[in-house]
Structures are given as C-alpha cells and as structure tokens.
PDB file of C-alpha atoms in Angstrom:
ATOM      1  CA  MET A   4       0.021   0.036   0.043  1.00  0.00           C
ATOM      2  CA  ARG A   5       2.866   2.417   0.685  1.00  0.00           C
ATOM      3  CA  SER A   6       4.286   2.219  -2.719  1.00  0.00           C
ATOM      4  CA  ALA A   7       0.877   2.736  -4.235  1.00  0.00           C
ATOM      5  CA  LEU A   8       0.567   5.981  -2.350  1.00  0.00           C
ATOM      6  CA  THR A   9       4.032   7.273  -3.359  1.00  0.00           C
ATOM      7  CA  PRO A  10       2.615   9.464  -6.125  1.00  0.00           C
ATOM      8  CA  LEU A  11      -0.051  10.627  -3.861  1.00  0.00           C
ATOM      9  CA  LEU A  12       2.447  11.673  -1.357  1.00  0.00           C
ATOM     10  CA  PHE A  13       4.246  13.715  -3.717  1.00  0.00           C
ATOM     11  CA  LEU A  14       1.170  15.545  -4.837  1.00  0.00           C
ATOM     12  CA  THR A  15       0.466  16.087  -1.131  1.00  0.00           C
ATOM     13  CA  LEU A  16       3.875  17.435  -0.666  1.00  0.00           C
ATOM     14  CA  ALA A  17       3.589  19.707  -3.698  1.00  0.00           C
ATOM     15  CA  CYS A  18       0.055  21.049  -2.882  1.00  0.00           C
ATOM     16  CA  SER A  19      -0.134  21.119   1.044  1.00  0.00           C
ATOM     17  CA  VAL A  20       0.207  24.303   3.265  1.00  0.00           C
ATOM     18  CA  PRO A  21       1.880  23.994   6.567  1.00  0.00           C
ATOM     19  CA  GLY A  22      -0.779  23.907   9.431  1.00  0.00           C
ATOM     20  CA  ALA A  23      -3.461  23.062   6.859  1.00  0.00           C
ATOM     21  CA  SER A  24      -6.201  20.628   7.942  1.00  0.00           C
ATOM     22  CA  ALA A  25      -8.100  18.155   5.715  1.00  0.00           C
ATOM     23  CA  GLU A  26     -11.446  19.792   6.827  1.00  0.00           C
ATOM     24  CA  PRO A  27     -13.932  21.404   4.289  1.00  0.00           C
ATOM     25  CA  GLY A  28     -12.984  24.914   3.836  1.00  0.00           C
ATOM     26  CA  SER A  29      -9.211  24.442   4.636  1.00  0.00           C
ATOM     27  CA  GLU A  30      -6.326  25.236   2.401  1.00  0.00           C
ATOM     28  CA  PHE A  31      -5.672  21.461   1.885  1.00  0.00           C
ATOM     29  CA  PRO A  32      -7.168  20.854  -1.562  1.00  0.00           C
ATOM     30  CA  GLY A  33      -7.789  17.104  -0.740  1.00  0.00           C
ATOM     31  CA  VAL A  34      -6.990  13.914  -2.514  1.00  0.00           C
ATOM     32  CA  GLN A  35      -9.713  14.191  -5.245  1.00  0.00           C
ATOM     33  CA  LYS A  36      -8.399  17.568  -6.458  1.00  0.00           C
ATOM     34  CA  LEU A  37      -4.732  16.517  -6.023  1.00  0.00           C
ATOM     35  CA  MET A  38      -5.122  13.737  -8.562  1.00  0.00           C
ATOM     36  CA  SER A  39      -6.302  13.538 -12.069  1.00  0.00           C
ATOM     37  CA  GLU A  40      -9.795  12.030 -12.581  1.00  0.00           C
ATOM     38  CA  GLU A  41      -8.043   8.891 -14.169  1.00  0.00           C
ATOM     39  CA  GLU A  42      -5.664   8.584 -11.231  1.00  0.00           C
ATOM     40  CA  TYR A  43      -8.445   8.964  -8.876  1.00  0.00           C
ATOM     41  CA  GLN A  44     -10.564   6.406 -10.324  1.00  0.00           C
ATOM     42  CA  ALA A  45      -7.520   3.807 -11.079  1.00  0.00           C
ATOM     43  CA  ALA A  46      -6.765   4.164  -7.303  1.00  0.00           C
ATOM     44  CA  GLY A  47     -10.469   3.169  -6.472  1.00  0.00           C
ATOM     45  CA  LEU A  48     -10.916   6.407  -4.614  1.00  0.00           C
ATOM     46  CA  ASP A  49     -14.063   7.363  -6.262  1.00  0.00           C
ATOM     47  CA  LYS A  50     -15.797   4.411  -4.276  1.00  0.00           C
ATOM     48  CA  LEU A  51     -15.076   6.056  -0.877  1.00  0.00           C
ATOM     49  CA  SER A  52     -17.756   7.687   1.106  1.00  0.00           C
ATOM     50  CA  ALA A  53     -17.466  11.450   1.872  1.00  0.00           C
ATOM     51  CA  ASP A  54     -16.426  10.389   5.450  1.00  0.00           C
ATOM     52  CA  GLU A  55     -13.869   7.982   4.213  1.00  0.00           C
ATOM     53  CA  ARG A  56     -12.381  10.485   1.892  1.00  0.00           C
ATOM     54  CA  ALA A  57     -12.154  12.990   4.745  1.00  0.00           C
ATOM     55  CA  ALA A  58     -10.418  10.392   6.830  1.00  0.00           C
ATOM     56  CA  LEU A  59      -7.991   9.661   4.074  1.00  0.00           C
ATOM     57  CA  ASN A  60      -7.229  13.500   3.711  1.00  0.00           C
ATOM     58  CA  ARG A  61      -6.680  13.877   7.404  1.00  0.00           C
ATOM     59  CA  TRP A  62      -4.301  10.839   7.333  1.00  0.00           C
ATOM     60  CA  LEU A  63      -2.447  12.703   4.232  1.00  0.00           C
ATOM     61  CA  VAL A  64      -1.964  15.813   5.994  1.00  0.00           C
ATOM     62  CA  ASN A  65      -0.638  14.066   9.318  1.00  0.00           C
ATOM     63  CA  TYR A  66       1.608  11.759   7.267  1.00  0.00           C
ATOM     64  CA  THR A  67       3.081  14.559   5.125  1.00  0.00           C
ATOM     65  CA  ALA A  68       3.908  16.401   8.439  1.00  0.00           C
ATOM     66  CA  ALA A  69       5.314  13.432  10.386  1.00  0.00           C
ATOM     67  CA  GLU A  70       6.768  10.853   8.074  1.00  0.00           C
ATOM     68  CA  ALA A  71       7.248  12.007   4.633  1.00  0.00           C
ATOM     69  CA  PRO A  72      10.006  14.523   5.204  1.00  0.00           C
ATOM     70  CA  ALA A  73      12.227  11.507   6.550  1.00  0.00           C
ATOM     71  CA  MET A  74      11.286   9.487   3.384  1.00  0.00           C
ATOM     72  CA  LEU A  75      12.441  12.353   1.207  1.00  0.00           C
ATOM     73  CA  ARG A  76      15.999  11.731   2.638  1.00  0.00           C
ATOM     74  CA  THR A  77      16.137   8.037   3.111  1.00  0.00           C
ATOM     75  CA  ASN A  78      13.885   5.989   0.650  1.00  0.00           C
ATOM     76  CA  PRO A  79      15.461   5.413  -2.609  1.00  0.00           C
ATOM     77  CA  GLU A  80      12.172   5.178  -4.398  1.00  0.00           C
ATOM     78  CA  VAL A  81      10.953   8.469  -3.110  1.00  0.00           C
ATOM     79  CA  ILE A  82      14.152  10.150  -3.738  1.00  0.00           C
ATOM     80  CA  ALA A  83      14.229   8.956  -7.469  1.00  0.00           C
ATOM     81  CA  ALA A  84      10.522  10.080  -7.865  1.00  0.00           C
ATOM     82  CA  GLU A  85      11.341  13.511  -6.339  1.00  0.00           C
ATOM     83  CA  GLU A  86      14.323  13.952  -8.592  1.00  0.00           C
ATOM     84  CA  SER A  87      12.208  13.177 -11.697  1.00  0.00           C
ATOM     85  CA  ILE A  88       9.639  15.914 -11.006  1.00  0.00           C
ATOM     86  CA  ARG A  89       8.964  17.974 -14.119  1.00  0.00           C
ATOM     87  CA  ILE A  90       6.049  20.614 -14.269  1.00  0.00           C
ATOM     88  CA  GLU A  91       4.687  21.782 -17.705  1.00  0.00           C
ATOM     89  CA  SER A  92       2.447  24.819 -17.517  1.00  0.00           C
ATOM     90  CA  HIS A  93       1.862  28.224 -18.566  1.00  0.00           C
ATOM     91  CA  ILE A  94       2.482  31.588 -16.814  1.00  0.00           C
ATOM     92  CA  LYS A  95      -0.907  33.517 -16.423  1.00  0.00           C
ATOM     93  CA  GLN A  96      -1.109  36.948 -18.285  1.00  0.00           C
ATOM     94  CA  PRO A  97       0.156  39.456 -17.998  1.00  0.00           C
ATOM     95  CA  PHE A  98       3.613  38.124 -18.280  1.00  0.00           C
ATOM     96  CA  ASP A  99       6.585  40.434 -19.374  1.00  0.00           C
ATOM     97  CA  GLY A 100       9.353  38.801 -17.870  1.00  0.00           C
ATOM     98  CA  TRP A 101      11.182  38.850 -14.464  1.00  0.00           C
ATOM     99  CA  SER A 102      13.171  41.506 -12.830  1.00  0.00           C
ATOM    100  CA  GLY A 103      14.672  40.148  -9.313  1.00  0.00           C
ATOM    101  CA  GLU A 104      11.743  38.841  -7.115  1.00  0.00           C
ATOM    102  CA  THR A 105       9.135  38.315  -9.639  1.00  0.00           C
ATOM    103  CA  LEU A 106       6.127  35.958  -8.615  1.00  0.00           C
ATOM    104  CA  PHE A 107       4.993  33.638 -11.402  1.00  0.00           C
ATOM    105  CA  TYR A 108       1.277  32.499 -11.430  1.00  0.00           C
ATOM    106  CA  LEU A 109       0.918  29.390 -13.325  1.00  0.00           C
ATOM    107  CA  ASP A 110      -2.374  28.185 -14.808  1.00  0.00           C
ATOM    108  CA  ASN A 111      -2.140  25.042 -12.757  1.00  0.00           C
ATOM    109  CA  GLY A 112      -2.676  26.949  -9.565  1.00  0.00           C
ATOM    110  CA  GLN A 113       0.958  26.933  -8.417  1.00  0.00           C
ATOM    111  CA  VAL A 114       2.859  29.934  -7.454  1.00  0.00           C
ATOM    112  CA  TRP A 115       6.695  30.264  -7.885  1.00  0.00           C
ATOM    113  CA  ARG A 116       9.185  33.022  -6.874  1.00  0.00           C
ATOM    114  CA  GLN A 117      12.247  34.080  -8.867  1.00  0.00           C
ATOM    115  CA  ARG A 118      15.067  32.886  -6.384  1.00  0.00           C
ATOM    116  CA  LEU A 119      18.131  34.298  -8.438  1.00  0.00           C
ATOM    117  CA  PRO A 120      18.949  37.883  -9.592  1.00  0.00           C
ATOM    118  CA  GLY A 121      18.431  38.752 -13.270  1.00  0.00           C
ATOM    119  CA  ARG A 122      16.184  40.440 -15.593  1.00  0.00           C
ATOM    120  CA  TYR A 123      14.375  39.266 -18.599  1.00  0.00           C
ATOM    121  CA  MET A 124      11.931  40.999 -20.921  1.00  0.00           C
ATOM    122  CA  HIS A 125       9.450  38.755 -22.649  1.00  0.00           C
ATOM    123  CA  ARG A 126       7.824  39.505 -25.755  1.00  0.00           C
ATOM    124  CA  GLY A 127       4.897  37.393 -27.236  1.00  0.00           C
ATOM    125  CA  ASP A 128       2.071  35.638 -26.049  1.00  0.00           C
ATOM    126  CA  ASP A 129       3.533  32.241 -25.664  1.00  0.00           C
ATOM    127  CA  THR A 130       3.883  31.819 -21.769  1.00  0.00           C
ATOM    128  CA  ALA A 131       4.552  28.018 -21.824  1.00  0.00           C
ATOM    129  CA  VAL A 132       7.161  27.072 -19.153  1.00  0.00           C
ATOM    130  CA  VAL A 133       8.791  23.802 -17.947  1.00  0.00           C
ATOM    131  CA  ILE A 134      10.132  23.725 -14.248  1.00  0.00           C
ATOM    132  CA  ASP A 135      12.630  20.978 -13.367  1.00  0.00           C
ATOM    133  CA  LYS A 136      15.529  20.492 -11.178  1.00  0.00           C
ATOM    134  CA  ASN A 137      18.885  21.493 -12.274  1.00  0.00           C
ATOM    135  CA  PHE A 138      22.246  19.582 -11.650  1.00  0.00           C
ATOM    136  CA  PHE A 139      22.572  21.017  -8.116  1.00  0.00           C
ATOM    137  CA  GLY A 140      19.094  20.007  -7.169  1.00  0.00           C
ATOM    138  CA  PHE A 141      17.502  23.521  -7.353  1.00  0.00           C
ATOM    139  CA  TYR A 142      14.385  24.304  -9.436  1.00  0.00           C
ATOM    140  CA  GLN A 143      14.697  26.192 -12.543  1.00  0.00           C
ATOM    141  CA  MET A 144      11.854  27.559 -14.836  1.00  0.00           C
ATOM    142  CA  THR A 145      12.454  27.775 -18.676  1.00  0.00           C
ATOM    143  CA  VAL A 146      10.242  29.694 -20.979  1.00  0.00           C
ATOM    144  CA  THR A 147      10.064  27.220 -23.635  1.00  0.00           C
ATOM    145  CA  SER A 148       9.500  29.849 -26.546  1.00  0.00           C
ATOM    146  CA  THR A 149      12.895  31.498 -25.951  1.00  0.00           C
ATOM    147  CA  ASP A 150      14.861  29.159 -23.809  1.00  0.00           C
ATOM    148  CA  LYS A 151      15.363  31.673 -21.147  1.00  0.00           C
ATOM    149  CA  THR A 152      15.831  30.011 -17.669  1.00  0.00           C
ATOM    150  CA  VAL A 153      15.575  31.312 -14.173  1.00  0.00           C
ATOM    151  CA  GLY A 154      15.992  29.770 -10.586  1.00  0.00           C
ATOM    152  CA  VAL A 155      12.747  29.378  -8.948  1.00  0.00           C
ATOM    153  CA  SER A 156      11.295  28.379  -5.620  1.00  0.00           C
ATOM    154  CA  ARG A 157       7.717  27.259  -4.814  1.00  0.00           C
ATOM    155  CA  VAL A 158       5.330  29.562  -2.967  1.00  0.00           C
ATOM    156  CA  ARG A 159       2.275  27.367  -3.015  1.00  0.00           C
TER     157      ARG A 159
END
C-alpha cells in the first residue's frame, strides 16, 4: 500500500500548506483535487464515502507532516521520484518577464518565486514554461519559446 501511495505523497507535498487541515474549507485541496480523474478512479478512491475521503485527507496531512520528510531523505524510491519531477504549465497573463523578485502565477494554480537575481523582458503571447531540477538540485523555470531560464522556488 505504501508504494501505491508514493505518487499521492508527492502530490500532497507539492500542494499542502503547513498547518492546513483536511476539513472542508481548509487550504488543503484534498485527495480528489490532487489527482487527475484517471488517477483517482484507478486508485479506487471514487468508491469512498465522503467520511472515508475526509479520513484519508486527514491521514495525508498528518503523514506529510510526520513521516514524509524523512522518506524524502532516506527512501530510494521516493528520492528517485522527487528527482524526476517535471512541471509543464503556462504563466498567467500578464507576463512580461522577470526582474529580481518576480512571482510567477501558473495556470495549474501553483505560484513560484524568482530565487536568483536577473532580468528578462518577454515579448509575445507564448507563456509555456517547464520547471525541473538543475544539476545542483534546485528548481529552474524555462520559458519554452525563448529558452530563457531562471532559478525559482515554490511558494504554493
């Protein structure tokens, strides 16, 4: 069961907010929103009652806070999955580049912050980006239409 929940763990780590609860109205999005519809059905989670789903969401929050950080450092399967993370999205308009401490709002709901100094003036409507890890293990964002890259860190 643990290996089946590894992808769920990473989605939870990527989307959870410290101190968030799994209760309705909280900032934690819940397992159903964290997964694609195909993943959700393939895992059989569509068969859970609302109470069972709420219990799973509470478990995910607690597991993420208590055990997941250690697995990120010690479990080879988790380390390999974390190293292979690649996000493809678009920066929401208006986008005209970056200038030092720019926040990037992606159409997938994520927000990233420029972590390295530098300037770039973007021209055009194509805001497709890829976020992945560089050789040193830091996230970098590349504007695919121009191949311009900047170091970023996840805000939410």
